[in-house]
PDB file of C-alpha atoms in Angstrom:
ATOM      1  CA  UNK A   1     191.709 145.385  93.529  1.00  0.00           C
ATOM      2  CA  UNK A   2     189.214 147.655  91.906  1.00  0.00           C
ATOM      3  CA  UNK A   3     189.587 149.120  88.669  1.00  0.00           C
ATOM      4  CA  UNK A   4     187.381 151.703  87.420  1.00  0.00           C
ATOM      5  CA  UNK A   5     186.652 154.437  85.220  1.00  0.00           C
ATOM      6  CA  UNK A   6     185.013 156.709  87.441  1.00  0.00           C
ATOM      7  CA  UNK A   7     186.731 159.271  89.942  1.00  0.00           C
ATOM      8  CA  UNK A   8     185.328 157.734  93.266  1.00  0.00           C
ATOM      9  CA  UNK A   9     183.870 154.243  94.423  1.00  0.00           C
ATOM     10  CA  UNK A  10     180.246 153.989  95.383  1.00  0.00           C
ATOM     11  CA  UNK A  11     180.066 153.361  99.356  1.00  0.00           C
ATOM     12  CA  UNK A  12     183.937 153.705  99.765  1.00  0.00           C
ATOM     13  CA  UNK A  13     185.588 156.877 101.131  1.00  0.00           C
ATOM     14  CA  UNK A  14     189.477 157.646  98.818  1.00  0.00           C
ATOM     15  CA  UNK A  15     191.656 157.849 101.900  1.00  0.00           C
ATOM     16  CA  UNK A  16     194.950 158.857 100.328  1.00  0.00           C
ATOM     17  CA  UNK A  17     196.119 159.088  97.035  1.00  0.00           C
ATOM     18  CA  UNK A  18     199.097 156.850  96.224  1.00  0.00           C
ATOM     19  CA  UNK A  19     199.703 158.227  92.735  1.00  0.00           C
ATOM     20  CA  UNK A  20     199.370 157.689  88.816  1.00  0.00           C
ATOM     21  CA  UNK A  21     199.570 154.253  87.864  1.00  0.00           C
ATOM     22  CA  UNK A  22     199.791 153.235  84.113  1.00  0.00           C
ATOM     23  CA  UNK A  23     200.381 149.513  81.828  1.00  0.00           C
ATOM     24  CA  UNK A  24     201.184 149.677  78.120  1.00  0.00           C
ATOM     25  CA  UNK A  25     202.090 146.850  76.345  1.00  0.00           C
ATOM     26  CA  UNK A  26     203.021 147.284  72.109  1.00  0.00           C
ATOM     27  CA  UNK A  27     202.117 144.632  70.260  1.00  0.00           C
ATOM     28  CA  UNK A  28     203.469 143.473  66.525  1.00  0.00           C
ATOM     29  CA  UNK A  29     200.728 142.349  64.180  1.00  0.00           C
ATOM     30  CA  UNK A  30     201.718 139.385  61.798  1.00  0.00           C
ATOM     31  CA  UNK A  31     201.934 140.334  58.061  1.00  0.00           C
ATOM     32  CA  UNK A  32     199.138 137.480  56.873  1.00  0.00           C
ATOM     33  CA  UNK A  33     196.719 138.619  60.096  1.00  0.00           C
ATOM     34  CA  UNK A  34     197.054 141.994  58.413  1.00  0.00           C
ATOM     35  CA  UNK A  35     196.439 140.920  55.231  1.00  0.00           C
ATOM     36  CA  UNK A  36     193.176 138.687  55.761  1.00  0.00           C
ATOM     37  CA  UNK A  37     192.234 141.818  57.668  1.00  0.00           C
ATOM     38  CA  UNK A  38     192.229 144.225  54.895  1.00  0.00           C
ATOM     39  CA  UNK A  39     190.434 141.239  53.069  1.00  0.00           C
ATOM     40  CA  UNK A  40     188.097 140.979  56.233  1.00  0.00           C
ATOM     41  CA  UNK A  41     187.319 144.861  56.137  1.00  0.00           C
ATOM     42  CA  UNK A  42     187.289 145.602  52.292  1.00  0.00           C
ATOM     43  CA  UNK A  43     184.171 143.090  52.549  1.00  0.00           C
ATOM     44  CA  UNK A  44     182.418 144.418  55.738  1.00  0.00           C
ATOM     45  CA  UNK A  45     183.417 141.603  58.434  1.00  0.00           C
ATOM     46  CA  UNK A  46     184.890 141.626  61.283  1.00  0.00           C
ATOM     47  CA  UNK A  47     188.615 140.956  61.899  1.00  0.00           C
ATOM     48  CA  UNK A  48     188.477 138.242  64.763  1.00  0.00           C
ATOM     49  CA  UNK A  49     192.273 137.771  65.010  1.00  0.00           C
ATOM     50  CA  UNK A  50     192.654 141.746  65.138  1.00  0.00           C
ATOM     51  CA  UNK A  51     189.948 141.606  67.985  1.00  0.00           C
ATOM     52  CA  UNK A  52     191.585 138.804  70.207  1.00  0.00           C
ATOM     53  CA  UNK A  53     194.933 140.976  69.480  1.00  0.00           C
ATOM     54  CA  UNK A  54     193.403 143.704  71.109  1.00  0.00           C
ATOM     55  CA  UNK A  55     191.939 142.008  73.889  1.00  0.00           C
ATOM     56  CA  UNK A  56     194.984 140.419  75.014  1.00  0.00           C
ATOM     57  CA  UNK A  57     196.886 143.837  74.486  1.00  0.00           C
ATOM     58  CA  UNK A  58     194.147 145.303  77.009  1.00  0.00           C
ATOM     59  CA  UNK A  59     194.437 142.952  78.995  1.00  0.00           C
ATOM     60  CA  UNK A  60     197.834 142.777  79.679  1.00  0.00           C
ATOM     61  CA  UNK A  61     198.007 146.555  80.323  1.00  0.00           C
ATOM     62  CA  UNK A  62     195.631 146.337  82.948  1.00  0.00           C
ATOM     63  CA  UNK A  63     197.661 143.738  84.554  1.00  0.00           C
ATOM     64  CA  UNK A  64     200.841 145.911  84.563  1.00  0.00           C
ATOM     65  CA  UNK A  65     198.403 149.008  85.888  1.00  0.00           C
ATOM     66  CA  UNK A  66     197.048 146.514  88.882  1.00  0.00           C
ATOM     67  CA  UNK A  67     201.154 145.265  89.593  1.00  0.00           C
ATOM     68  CA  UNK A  68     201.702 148.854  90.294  1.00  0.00           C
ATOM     69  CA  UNK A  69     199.041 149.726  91.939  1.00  0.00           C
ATOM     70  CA  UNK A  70     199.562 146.887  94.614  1.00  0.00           C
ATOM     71  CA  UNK A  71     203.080 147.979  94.553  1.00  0.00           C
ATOM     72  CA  UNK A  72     202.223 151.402  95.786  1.00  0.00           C
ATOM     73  CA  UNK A  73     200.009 149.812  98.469  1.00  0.00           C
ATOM     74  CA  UNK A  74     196.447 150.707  96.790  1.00  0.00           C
ATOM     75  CA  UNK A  75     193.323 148.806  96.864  1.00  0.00           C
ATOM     76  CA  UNK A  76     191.647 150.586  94.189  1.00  0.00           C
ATOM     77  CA  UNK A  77     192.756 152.338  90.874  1.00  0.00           C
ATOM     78  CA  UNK A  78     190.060 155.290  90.155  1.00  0.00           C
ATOM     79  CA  UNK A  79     189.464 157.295  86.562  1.00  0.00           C
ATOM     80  CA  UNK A  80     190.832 154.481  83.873  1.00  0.00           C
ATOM     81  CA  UNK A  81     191.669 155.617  80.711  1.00  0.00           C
ATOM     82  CA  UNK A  82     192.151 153.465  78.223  1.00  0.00           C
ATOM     83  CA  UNK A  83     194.019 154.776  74.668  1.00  0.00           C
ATOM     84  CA  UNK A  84     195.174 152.684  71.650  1.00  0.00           C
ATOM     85  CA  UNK A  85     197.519 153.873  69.186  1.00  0.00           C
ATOM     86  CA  UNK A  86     198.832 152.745  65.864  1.00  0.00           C
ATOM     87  CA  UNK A  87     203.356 152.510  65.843  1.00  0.00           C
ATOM     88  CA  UNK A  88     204.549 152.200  62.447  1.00  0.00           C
ATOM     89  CA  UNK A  89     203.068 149.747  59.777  1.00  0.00           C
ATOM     90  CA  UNK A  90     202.345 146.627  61.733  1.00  0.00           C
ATOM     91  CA  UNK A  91     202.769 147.534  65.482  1.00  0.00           C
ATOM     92  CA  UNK A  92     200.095 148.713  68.189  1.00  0.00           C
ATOM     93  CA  UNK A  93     200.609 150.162  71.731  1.00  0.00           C
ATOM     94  CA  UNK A  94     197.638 150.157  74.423  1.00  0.00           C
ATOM     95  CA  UNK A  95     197.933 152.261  77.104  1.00  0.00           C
ATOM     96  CA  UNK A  96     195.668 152.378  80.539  1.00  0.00           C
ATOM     97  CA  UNK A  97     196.821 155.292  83.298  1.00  0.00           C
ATOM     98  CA  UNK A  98     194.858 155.593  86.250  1.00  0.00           C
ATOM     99  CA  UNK A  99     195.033 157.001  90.040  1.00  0.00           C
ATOM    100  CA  UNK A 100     195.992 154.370  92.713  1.00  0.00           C
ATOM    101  CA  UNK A 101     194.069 155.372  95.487  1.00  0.00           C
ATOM    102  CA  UNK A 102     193.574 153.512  99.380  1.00  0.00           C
ATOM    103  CA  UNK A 103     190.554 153.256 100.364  1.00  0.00           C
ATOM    104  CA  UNK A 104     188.922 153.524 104.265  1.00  0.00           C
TER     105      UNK A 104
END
């Protein structure tokens, strides 16, 4: 499966359109993580358990994107977008949308 950002593939011809496609997953962030990372950022480092959050969050929206896209019978998802957004105090939500798309 390819995933991209773009609108087309280089070398590969969109032969039909199978639809929007999108993963979220939310994510609750543990009260002492949140604390050592106000700690973290009130003297300039970086917040490594707020980054590996975030990278599993990612990454398990892209997974749901790609299930759906292989459900609709694509081989490609075109124009990724990626968003994050803050829910409440201590929750996060990341959300990818894309196009499904077969390919010739």
């Amino acid at each position: 499966m390819i995933l991209t950002t773009t609108q087309s593939i280089e070398g590969r011809t969109i032969a039909a359109y199978q639809g929007i496609v999108v993963g979220e997953t939310i994510m609750g962030a543990n009260i002492v993580r949140d604390m050592f990372a106000r700690v973290t950022d009130i003297v300039g480092g970086r917040s490594g358990q707020y980054e590996n959050k975030l990278r599993h969050a990612r990454e398990a929206a892209m997974a749901e994107l790609e299930a759906e896209a292989r459900a609709k019978g694509a081989h490609a998802v075109v124009g990724i977008d990626i968003d994050y957004e803050i829910i409440g105090d201590s929750m996060m939500m990341v959300s990818v949308s894309g196009t499904a798309v077969r390919l010739a």
